[in-house]
Amino acid sequence: MTWTIRPMRAGDGGEMMRLHHRAIMATHEDYYSVEQRRSWAFGLKPGQYKVPENGHFDVVEANDVVIAFCDHALDEVIGLYIDPVWQSRGIGTALMQQAERRMIAAGSHIARVHSALSSQSFYERQGYVEVERTQHRTRGGLMLPSVRLQKSIG
């Protein structure tokens, strides 16, 4: 089945929220407990998905359904989520390559991401290296272990 990348449109928020929730809840328990995943997914709302200042918000669509999204600004990937059914098909790599091309065009020499531990290996396959282990406060209030990574670009 084919998929295409396009800019986010008004009205995509509901589909993005549902796929975001599915992706979080599908995270393996080796990384985060059910309680942690529920806290991470807590409070998702269709209106929260907006193009960041000085950035872009792309979605991937297949059969008129949003199956992935990535938002980024200047030198940072803010979020990248893929519906669990569509993972391991090159979608994340395509979204990262597009984000990095835009970062280079904007004059950035380093790309950054603050990632869940469960996504670290994906970013490392894209050439990112760990900068530090950190914590991230979820919408539900729990602190989750996370990692900051970066990559030289341009």
PDB file of C-alpha atoms in Angstrom:
ATOM      1  CA  MET A   1       0.000   0.000   0.000  1.00  0.00           C
ATOM      2  CA  THR A   2       1.296   3.445  -0.870  1.00  0.00           C
ATOM      3  CA  TRP A   3       1.545   6.488   1.351  1.00  0.00           C
ATOM      4  CA  THR A   4       2.299  10.155   0.782  1.00  0.00           C
ATOM      5  CA  ILE A   5       3.715  12.989   2.870  1.00  0.00           C
ATOM      6  CA  ARG A   6       1.792  16.244   2.889  1.00  0.00           C
ATOM      7  CA  PRO A   7       1.530  19.336   5.087  1.00  0.00           C
ATOM      8  CA  MET A   8      -0.868  19.104   8.015  1.00  0.00           C
ATOM      9  CA  ARG A   9      -4.296  20.565   7.256  1.00  0.00           C
ATOM     10  CA  ALA A  10      -7.038  21.981   9.429  1.00  0.00           C
ATOM     11  CA  GLY A  11      -9.190  19.032  10.419  1.00  0.00           C
ATOM     12  CA  ASP A  12      -6.297  16.533  10.772  1.00  0.00           C
ATOM     13  CA  GLY A  13      -6.157  16.928  14.570  1.00  0.00           C
ATOM     14  CA  GLY A  14      -8.667  14.193  15.445  1.00  0.00           C
ATOM     15  CA  GLU A  15      -6.915  11.535  13.354  1.00  0.00           C
ATOM     16  CA  MET A  16      -3.521  12.684  14.633  1.00  0.00           C
ATOM     17  CA  MET A  17      -4.703  12.485  18.236  1.00  0.00           C
ATOM     18  CA  ARG A  18      -5.986   8.927  17.772  1.00  0.00           C
ATOM     19  CA  LEU A  19      -2.800   7.709  16.071  1.00  0.00           C
ATOM     20  CA  HIS A  20      -0.670   9.486  18.699  1.00  0.00           C
ATOM     21  CA  HIS A  21      -2.573   7.633  21.434  1.00  0.00           C
ATOM     22  CA  ARG A  22      -2.217   4.257  19.637  1.00  0.00           C
ATOM     23  CA  ALA A  23       1.513   4.779  19.128  1.00  0.00           C
ATOM     24  CA  ILE A  24       2.103   5.687  22.775  1.00  0.00           C
ATOM     25  CA  MET A  25       0.043   2.811  24.137  1.00  0.00           C
ATOM     26  CA  ALA A  26       1.800   0.346  21.798  1.00  0.00           C
ATOM     27  CA  THR A  27       5.190   1.239  23.313  1.00  0.00           C
ATOM     28  CA  HIS A  28       6.700  -1.934  24.732  1.00  0.00           C
ATOM     29  CA  GLU A  29       6.541  -2.425  28.493  1.00  0.00           C
ATOM     30  CA  ASP A  30      10.328  -2.908  28.565  1.00  0.00           C
ATOM     31  CA  TYR A  31      10.516   0.890  28.209  1.00  0.00           C
ATOM     32  CA  TYR A  32       7.471   2.252  30.032  1.00  0.00           C
ATOM     33  CA  SER A  33       4.798   0.743  32.252  1.00  0.00           C
ATOM     34  CA  VAL A  34       1.092   0.938  31.432  1.00  0.00           C
ATOM     35  CA  GLU A  35       0.755   3.663  34.074  1.00  0.00           C
ATOM     36  CA  GLN A  36       3.562   5.674  32.450  1.00  0.00           C
ATOM     37  CA  ARG A  37       2.077   5.242  28.957  1.00  0.00           C
ATOM     38  CA  ARG A  38      -1.371   6.331  30.180  1.00  0.00           C
ATOM     39  CA  SER A  39       0.185   9.428  31.747  1.00  0.00           C
ATOM     40  CA  TRP A  40       2.066  10.147  28.491  1.00  0.00           C
ATOM     41  CA  ALA A  41      -1.145   9.801  26.429  1.00  0.00           C
ATOM     42  CA  PHE A  42      -3.296  11.675  28.953  1.00  0.00           C
ATOM     43  CA  GLY A  43      -5.066  14.806  27.762  1.00  0.00           C
ATOM     44  CA  LEU A  44      -4.371  14.554  24.037  1.00  0.00           C
ATOM     45  CA  LYS A  45      -6.700  16.927  22.159  1.00  0.00           C
ATOM     46  CA  PRO A  46      -7.239  17.529  18.438  1.00  0.00           C
ATOM     47  CA  GLY A  47      -6.476  21.243  18.819  1.00  0.00           C
ATOM     48  CA  GLN A  48      -2.963  20.709  20.183  1.00  0.00           C
ATOM     49  CA  TYR A  49      -1.554  19.741  16.778  1.00  0.00           C
ATOM     50  CA  LYS A  50      -0.323  23.021  15.289  1.00  0.00           C
ATOM     51  CA  VAL A  51       2.533  24.101  13.057  1.00  0.00           C
ATOM     52  CA  PRO A  52       5.334  25.278  15.377  1.00  0.00           C
ATOM     53  CA  GLU A  53       6.675  28.806  15.030  1.00  0.00           C
ATOM     54  CA  ASN A  54       9.449  28.804  12.397  1.00  0.00           C
ATOM     55  CA  GLY A  55       8.644  25.174  11.638  1.00  0.00           C
ATOM     56  CA  HIS A  56       6.650  22.610   9.733  1.00  0.00           C
ATOM     57  CA  PHE A  57       4.122  19.924  10.523  1.00  0.00           C
ATOM     58  CA  ASP A  58       3.853  17.050   8.070  1.00  0.00           C
ATOM     59  CA  VAL A  59       1.512  14.090   8.028  1.00  0.00           C
ATOM     60  CA  VAL A  60       1.695  10.828   6.152  1.00  0.00           C
ATOM     61  CA  GLU A  61      -1.515   9.638   4.594  1.00  0.00           C
ATOM     62  CA  ALA A  62      -2.599   6.288   3.156  1.00  0.00           C
ATOM     63  CA  ASN A  63      -6.101   5.780   1.757  1.00  0.00           C
ATOM     64  CA  ASP A  64      -7.093   9.244   3.039  1.00  0.00           C
ATOM     65  CA  VAL A  65      -6.167   8.300   6.628  1.00  0.00           C
ATOM     66  CA  VAL A  66      -3.354   9.944   8.627  1.00  0.00           C
ATOM     67  CA  ILE A  67      -0.880   7.203   9.583  1.00  0.00           C
ATOM     68  CA  ALA A  68       2.096   9.269  10.809  1.00  0.00           C
ATOM     69  CA  PHE A  69       3.193  12.790  11.625  1.00  0.00           C
ATOM     70  CA  CYS A  70       6.310  14.816  12.303  1.00  0.00           C
ATOM     71  CA  ASP A  71       6.672  18.395  13.456  1.00  0.00           C
ATOM     72  CA  HIS A  72       9.929  20.274  13.619  1.00  0.00           C
ATOM     73  CA  ALA A  73      11.255  23.798  14.037  1.00  0.00           C
ATOM     74  CA  LEU A  74      14.632  25.288  13.153  1.00  0.00           C
ATOM     75  CA  ASP A  75      16.978  22.561  14.434  1.00  0.00           C
ATOM     76  CA  GLU A  76      14.701  20.284  16.471  1.00  0.00           C
ATOM     77  CA  VAL A  77      12.325  17.443  15.723  1.00  0.00           C
ATOM     78  CA  ILE A  78       9.499  18.054  18.188  1.00  0.00           C
ATOM     79  CA  GLY A  79       7.481  14.911  17.592  1.00  0.00           C
ATOM     80  CA  LEU A  80       7.430  11.937  15.254  1.00  0.00           C
ATOM     81  CA  TYR A  81       4.759   9.258  15.627  1.00  0.00           C
ATOM     82  CA  ILE A  82       3.769   6.404  13.335  1.00  0.00           C
ATOM     83  CA  ASP A  83       0.700   4.235  13.656  1.00  0.00           C
ATOM     84  CA  PRO A  84       1.998   0.895  15.009  1.00  0.00           C
ATOM     85  CA  VAL A  85       0.540  -0.987  12.027  1.00  0.00           C
ATOM     86  CA  TRP A  86       2.641   1.154   9.663  1.00  0.00           C
ATOM     87  CA  GLN A  87       5.985   1.063  11.466  1.00  0.00           C
ATOM     88  CA  SER A  88       9.127  -0.388   9.819  1.00  0.00           C
ATOM     89  CA  ARG A  89       8.109   0.683   6.297  1.00  0.00           C
ATOM     90  CA  GLY A  90      10.491   3.634   5.833  1.00  0.00           C
ATOM     91  CA  ILE A  91       7.934   6.272   6.839  1.00  0.00           C
ATOM     92  CA  GLY A  92       9.908   7.584   9.813  1.00  0.00           C
ATOM     93  CA  THR A  93      13.091   7.757   7.762  1.00  0.00           C
ATOM     94  CA  ALA A  94      11.307   9.700   5.016  1.00  0.00           C
ATOM     95  CA  LEU A  95       9.885  12.158   7.553  1.00  0.00           C
ATOM     96  CA  MET A  96      13.300  12.630   9.199  1.00  0.00           C
ATOM     97  CA  GLN A  97      15.023  13.198   5.857  1.00  0.00           C
ATOM     98  CA  GLN A  98      12.465  15.842   4.922  1.00  0.00           C
ATOM     99  CA  ALA A  99      12.828  17.573   8.304  1.00  0.00           C
ATOM    100  CA  GLU A 100      16.636  17.539   8.041  1.00  0.00           C
ATOM    101  CA  ARG A 101      16.567  18.982   4.491  1.00  0.00           C
ATOM    102  CA  ARG A 102      14.481  21.884   5.783  1.00  0.00           C
ATOM    103  CA  MET A 103      16.794  22.383   8.767  1.00  0.00           C
ATOM    104  CA  ILE A 104      19.804  22.538   6.431  1.00  0.00           C
ATOM    105  CA  ALA A 105      17.982  25.014   4.166  1.00  0.00           C
ATOM    106  CA  ALA A 106      17.312  27.169   7.262  1.00  0.00           C
ATOM    107  CA  GLY A 107      21.047  27.185   8.063  1.00  0.00           C
ATOM    108  CA  SER A 108      21.178  24.602  10.839  1.00  0.00           C
ATOM    109  CA  HIS A 109      24.271  22.438  11.211  1.00  0.00           C
ATOM    110  CA  ILE A 110      22.961  20.264  14.037  1.00  0.00           C
ATOM    111  CA  ALA A 111      19.606  18.487  14.282  1.00  0.00           C
ATOM    112  CA  ARG A 112      18.266  17.693  17.744  1.00  0.00           C
ATOM    113  CA  VAL A 113      15.554  15.515  19.232  1.00  0.00           C
ATOM    114  CA  HIS A 114      14.323  14.838  22.772  1.00  0.00           C
ATOM    115  CA  SER A 115      13.155  11.240  22.510  1.00  0.00           C
ATOM    116  CA  ALA A 116      11.396   8.527  24.424  1.00  0.00           C
ATOM    117  CA  LEU A 117      13.767   5.665  25.255  1.00  0.00           C
ATOM    118  CA  SER A 118      11.694   3.406  23.011  1.00  0.00           C
ATOM    119  CA  SER A 119      12.585   5.517  19.950  1.00  0.00           C
ATOM    120  CA  GLN A 120      16.286   5.953  20.659  1.00  0.00           C
ATOM    121  CA  SER A 121      17.403   3.089  18.412  1.00  0.00           C
ATOM    122  CA  PHE A 122      15.388   4.547  15.495  1.00  0.00           C
ATOM    123  CA  TYR A 123      17.168   7.898  15.824  1.00  0.00           C
ATOM    124  CA  GLU A 124      20.544   6.205  16.195  1.00  0.00           C
ATOM    125  CA  ARG A 125      19.905   4.346  12.910  1.00  0.00           C
ATOM    126  CA  GLN A 126      19.365   7.807  11.385  1.00  0.00           C
ATOM    127  CA  GLY A 127      22.825   8.878  12.578  1.00  0.00           C
ATOM    128  CA  TYR A 128      21.880  10.595  15.842  1.00  0.00           C
ATOM    129  CA  VAL A 129      24.049  10.169  18.932  1.00  0.00           C
ATOM    130  CA  GLU A 130      23.040  10.382  22.569  1.00  0.00           C
ATOM    131  CA  VAL A 131      23.916  13.658  24.263  1.00  0.00           C
ATOM    132  CA  GLU A 132      22.301  13.072  27.661  1.00  0.00           C
ATOM    133  CA  ARG A 133      19.782  11.032  29.616  1.00  0.00           C
ATOM    134  CA  THR A 134      17.033  13.193  31.022  1.00  0.00           C
ATOM    135  CA  GLN A 135      13.422  13.176  32.192  1.00  0.00           C
ATOM    136  CA  HIS A 136      10.231  14.413  30.585  1.00  0.00           C
ATOM    137  CA  ARG A 137       7.075  15.409  32.472  1.00  0.00           C
ATOM    138  CA  THR A 138       4.026  13.859  30.824  1.00  0.00           C
ATOM    139  CA  ARG A 139       0.659  15.572  30.396  1.00  0.00           C
ATOM    140  CA  GLY A 140      -0.525  13.253  33.183  1.00  0.00           C
ATOM    141  CA  GLY A 141       2.193  14.518  35.527  1.00  0.00           C
ATOM    142  CA  LEU A 142       4.573  11.543  35.721  1.00  0.00           C
ATOM    143  CA  MET A 143       8.257  11.902  34.954  1.00  0.00           C
ATOM    144  CA  LEU A 144       9.481   9.555  32.203  1.00  0.00           C
ATOM    145  CA  PRO A 145      13.102   8.753  31.483  1.00  0.00           C
ATOM    146  CA  SER A 146      14.065  10.122  28.076  1.00  0.00           C
ATOM    147  CA  VAL A 147      17.122  10.921  26.008  1.00  0.00           C
ATOM    148  CA  ARG A 148      18.416  13.902  24.047  1.00  0.00           C
ATOM    149  CA  LEU A 149      20.153  13.096  20.777  1.00  0.00           C
ATOM    150  CA  GLN A 150      21.743  15.132  18.010  1.00  0.00           C
ATOM    151  CA  LYS A 151      23.241  14.755  14.571  1.00  0.00           C
ATOM    152  CA  SER A 152      25.561  16.902  12.449  1.00  0.00           C
ATOM    153  CA  ILE A 153      23.802  17.927   9.255  1.00  0.00           C
ATOM    154  CA  GLY A 154      24.631  20.099   6.283  1.00  0.00           C
TER     155      GLY A 154
END
